[in-house]
GROMACS .gro file of C-alpha atoms in nm:
model
  186
    1GLU     CA    1 -11.095  17.515  11.627
    2VAL     CA    2 -10.692  17.602  11.708
    3GLY     CA    3 -10.478  17.450  11.518
    4PHE     CA    4 -10.084  17.487  11.369
    5LEU     CA    5  -9.938  17.465  11.026
    6ALA     CA    6  -9.584  17.462  10.944
    7LEU     CA    7  -9.526  17.639  10.642
    8ASP     CA    8  -9.331  17.423  10.377
    9TYR     CA    9  -9.043  17.574  10.122
   10PRO     CA   10  -8.661  17.512  10.085
   11ALA     CA   11  -8.538  17.683  10.391
   12LEU     CA   12  -8.157  17.738  10.358
   13GLY     CA   13  -7.963  17.780  10.650
   14ILE     CA   14  -7.631  18.023  10.670
   15ILE     CA   15  -7.385  17.759  10.582
   16GLU     CA   16  -7.601  17.607  10.304
   17GLY     CA   17  -7.713  17.906  10.133
   18GLY     CA   18  -7.755  18.149  10.361
   19LEU     CA   19  -7.607  18.563  10.458
   20LEU     CA   20  -7.364  18.489  10.221
   21ALA     CA   21  -7.447  18.316   9.970
   22PHE     CA   22  -7.643  18.566   9.768
   23MET     CA   23  -7.571  18.462   9.396
   24GLY     CA   24  -7.586  18.112   9.198
   25ASP     CA   25  -7.840  17.801   9.211
   26ASP     CA   26  -7.927  17.720   9.562
   27ASN     CA   27  -7.866  18.104   9.731
   28MET     CA   28  -8.115  18.253   9.996
   29PHE     CA   29  -8.315  18.492   9.836
   30ASP     CA   30  -8.443  18.199   9.612
   31SER     CA   31  -8.588  18.057   9.907
   32VAL     CA   32  -8.731  18.336  10.034
   33ASP     CA   33  -8.905  18.402   9.721
   34ALA     CA   34  -8.996  18.016   9.709
   35GLY     CA   35  -9.115  18.056  10.106
   36ARG     CA   36  -9.340  18.355  10.011
   37THR     CA   37  -9.549  18.221   9.710
   38GLU     CA   38  -9.585  17.940   9.981
   39LEU     CA   39  -9.735  18.189  10.256
   40ASP     CA   40  -9.896  18.396   9.995
   41ASP     CA   41 -10.077  18.046   9.898
   42LEU     CA   42 -10.136  17.923  10.244
   43ILE     CA   43 -10.349  18.217  10.371
   44THR     CA   44 -10.509  18.184  10.053
   45GLY     CA   45 -10.629  17.837  10.185
   46ILE     CA   46 -10.718  17.935  10.456
   47SER     CA   47 -10.927  18.243  10.392
   48ASP     CA   48 -11.106  18.090  10.130
   49GLY     CA   49 -11.175  17.746  10.246
   50CYS     CA   50 -11.257  17.835  10.683
   51ASP     CA   51 -11.383  18.217  10.651
   52GLY     CA   52 -11.384  18.464  10.966
   53THR     CA   53 -11.021  18.228  11.075
   54THR     CA   54 -10.815  18.465  11.217
   55THR     CA   55 -10.409  18.369  11.167
   56TYR     CA   56 -10.158  18.395  11.325
   57ILE     CA   57  -9.760  18.389  11.173
   58ILE     CA   58  -9.447  18.351  11.378
   59GLY     CA   59  -9.151  18.303  11.167
   60PHE     CA   60  -8.711  18.293  11.294
   61SER     CA   61  -8.437  18.414  11.065
   62GLN     CA   62  -8.590  18.359  10.657
   63GLY     CA   63  -8.900  18.237  10.768
   64ALA     CA   64  -8.935  18.581  10.995
   65SER     CA   65  -8.780  18.755  10.634
   66VAL     CA   66  -9.059  18.507  10.393
   67ILE     CA   67  -9.332  18.657  10.625
   68ARG     CA   68  -9.200  19.030  10.633
   69LEU     CA   69  -9.219  19.034  10.257
   70THR     CA   70  -9.562  18.920  10.184
   71ILE     CA   71  -9.766  19.104  10.447
   72ASP     CA   72  -9.722  19.402  10.192
   73GLU     CA   73  -9.834  19.184   9.928
   74LEU     CA   74 -10.136  18.985  10.087
   75SER     CA   75 -10.474  19.076   9.913
   76ALA     CA   76 -10.774  19.277  10.078
   77ALA     CA   77 -10.899  18.910  10.196
   78ASN     CA   78 -10.596  18.781  10.316
   79ARG     CA   79 -10.516  19.050  10.542
   80ALA     CA   80 -10.826  19.009  10.682
   81ALA     CA   81 -10.710  18.667  10.836
   82VAL     CA   82 -10.393  18.783  10.969
   83GLY     CA   83 -10.491  18.859  11.356
   84GLY     CA   84 -10.100  18.939  11.457
   85LEU     CA   85  -9.755  18.877  11.337
   86GLY     CA   86  -9.378  18.754  11.561
   87VAL     CA   87  -9.065  18.724  11.368
   88ILE     CA   88  -8.777  18.625  11.548
   89ALA     CA   89  -8.405  18.735  11.463
   90ASP     CA   90  -8.564  18.947  11.233
   91PRO     CA   91  -8.309  19.047  10.916
   92TYR     CA   92  -8.575  19.327  10.821
   93ARG     CA   93  -8.663  19.440  11.115
   94ASP     CA   94  -8.682  19.836  11.182
   95ALA     CA   95  -8.529  19.928  11.526
   96ASP     CA   96  -8.768  20.263  11.559
   97ASP     CA   97  -9.099  20.151  11.442
   98PRO     CA   98  -9.324  20.195  11.642
   99LEU     CA   99  -9.630  19.959  11.499
  100VAL     CA  100  -9.359  19.669  11.633
  101GLU     CA  101  -9.289  19.569  11.984
  102HIS     CA  102  -8.942  19.484  12.073
  103LEU     CA  103  -8.825  19.210  12.301
  104THR     CA  104  -8.525  19.171  12.394
  105ALA     CA  105  -8.376  18.785  12.402
  106GLU     CA  106  -8.112  18.629  12.607
  107ALA     CA  107  -8.009  18.319  12.639
  108ASP     CA  108  -8.108  18.267  13.007
  109GLU     CA  109  -8.448  18.144  13.192
  110ASP     CA  110  -8.647  18.479  13.122
  111LEU     CA  111  -8.579  18.453  12.753
  112PHE     CA  112  -8.719  18.810  12.678
  113GLY     CA  113  -8.819  19.126  12.819
  114SER     CA  114  -8.967  19.429  12.676
  115GLY     CA  115  -8.792  19.757  12.660
  116ALA     CA  116  -8.530  19.964  12.496
  117PRO     CA  117  -8.341  19.677  12.419
  118HIS     CA  118  -8.075  19.808  12.039
  119THR     CA  119  -8.103  20.092  11.822
  120ARG     CA  120  -8.012  19.943  11.507
  121ASP     CA  121  -8.250  19.746  11.181
  122GLY     CA  122  -8.103  19.440  11.082
  123ILE     CA  123  -7.915  19.315  10.823
  124PHE     CA  124  -8.117  19.383  10.524
  125THR     CA  125  -8.243  19.758  10.650
  126GLY     CA  126  -8.529  19.861  10.845
  127LEU     CA  127  -8.874  19.754  10.658
  128SER     CA  128  -9.177  19.906  10.893
  129ALA     CA  129  -9.460  19.717  11.010
  130PRO     CA  130  -9.806  19.760  10.750
  131ASP     CA  131 -10.041  19.971  10.983
  132TRP     CA  132 -10.308  19.718  10.821
  133ILE     CA  133 -10.236  19.449  11.094
  134ASP     CA  134 -10.512  19.484  11.326
  135GLY     CA  135 -10.367  19.306  11.618
  136PRO     CA  136 -10.019  19.295  11.768
  137PHE     CA  137  -9.702  19.260  11.607
  138TYR     CA  138  -9.363  19.102  11.822
  139SER     CA  139  -9.016  19.145  11.705
  140ALA     CA  140  -8.780  18.935  11.930
  141CYS     CA  141  -8.390  19.013  11.854
  142ALA     CA  142  -8.087  18.895  12.100
  143ARG     CA  143  -7.863  19.184  12.171
  144ARG     CA  144  -7.538  19.046  11.973
  145ASP     CA  145  -7.756  18.894  11.665
  146ALA     CA  146  -7.604  19.087  11.387
  147VAL     CA  147  -7.885  18.936  11.195
  148CYS     CA  148  -8.157  19.146  11.354
  149ASN     CA  149  -7.977  19.349  11.519
  150PHE     CA  150  -7.614  19.479  11.310
  151SER     CA  151  -7.263  19.586  11.333
  152LEU     CA  152  -7.024  19.471  11.151
  153ARG     CA  153  -6.805  19.399  11.538
  154ASP     CA  154  -7.102  19.168  11.605
  155LEU     CA  155  -7.112  18.964  11.211
  156LEU     CA  156  -6.788  18.777  11.348
  157VAL     CA  157  -6.967  18.572  11.566
  158ALA     CA  158  -7.353  18.568  11.399
  159ASP     CA  159  -7.319  18.213  11.369
  160VAL     CA  160  -7.239  18.161  11.772
  161VAL     CA  161  -7.527  18.388  11.891
  162HIS     CA  162  -7.754  18.374  11.568
  163THR     CA  163  -7.891  18.013  11.660
  164ASP     CA  164  -8.150  17.847  11.733
  165GLU     CA  165  -8.037  17.744  12.069
  166ASN     CA  166  -8.002  18.162  12.189
  167TYR     CA  167  -8.435  18.192  12.083
  168HIS     CA  168  -8.458  17.809  12.183
  169GLY     CA  169  -8.806  17.857  12.334
  170LEU     CA  170  -8.957  18.154  12.253
  171GLY     CA  171  -9.151  17.987  11.964
  172PRO     CA  172  -9.455  17.892  12.196
  173GLU     CA  173  -9.340  18.237  12.437
  174LEU     CA  174  -9.485  18.455  12.122
  175GLY     CA  175  -9.738  18.221  12.063
  176GLU     CA  176  -9.904  18.232  12.406
  177LEU     CA  177  -9.883  18.622  12.318
  178LEU     CA  178 -10.032  18.570  12.028
  179ALA     CA  179 -10.347  18.343  12.138
  180ASP     CA  180 -10.391  18.665  12.400
  181ASP     CA  181 -10.494  18.869  12.181
  182LEU     CA  182 -10.725  18.555  11.990
  183LEU     CA  183 -10.841  18.463  12.288
  184ALA     CA  184 -10.905  18.907  12.330
  185ARG     CA  185 -11.143  18.852  12.031
  186LEU     CA  186 -11.425  18.603  12.170
   0.00000   0.00000   0.00000
């Protein structure tokens, strides 16, 4: 049986409390912390209630931050339940991480492809993938998205490049790649 769950936490957009709103009430980091708690609880509930379940996790932007900051703190039982990860526009992207398959997102019919698309880490510097993940770890980033491929020059257009529209369709495509991994395990 396959199911899909959305993480219910108070995610904030760039305008409401994102990159430039680090301080005060309702800031991005408080939102990410709430998401981390929810993700850990969700994985715990799945692994406790459904022994042997494989969980694949996908997140965009702030959701990618939630994933990246949660996975290293998972218990051994919860780690065993994680089959693979997909992050889109990851602020913690490590451009040189050999454990991650880096994909380039483009606003065209091809959506993304592999190769050596960029050489820069995300805006919050690179965070290496944990070596315990026994499955794929995909990271998709648009070439000029300063959130996941940081440069000051590109930051000036981040509100244009770092949008749902630029990454439209990547969630289902990453889901399909992760589903292929699940089918290979059966």
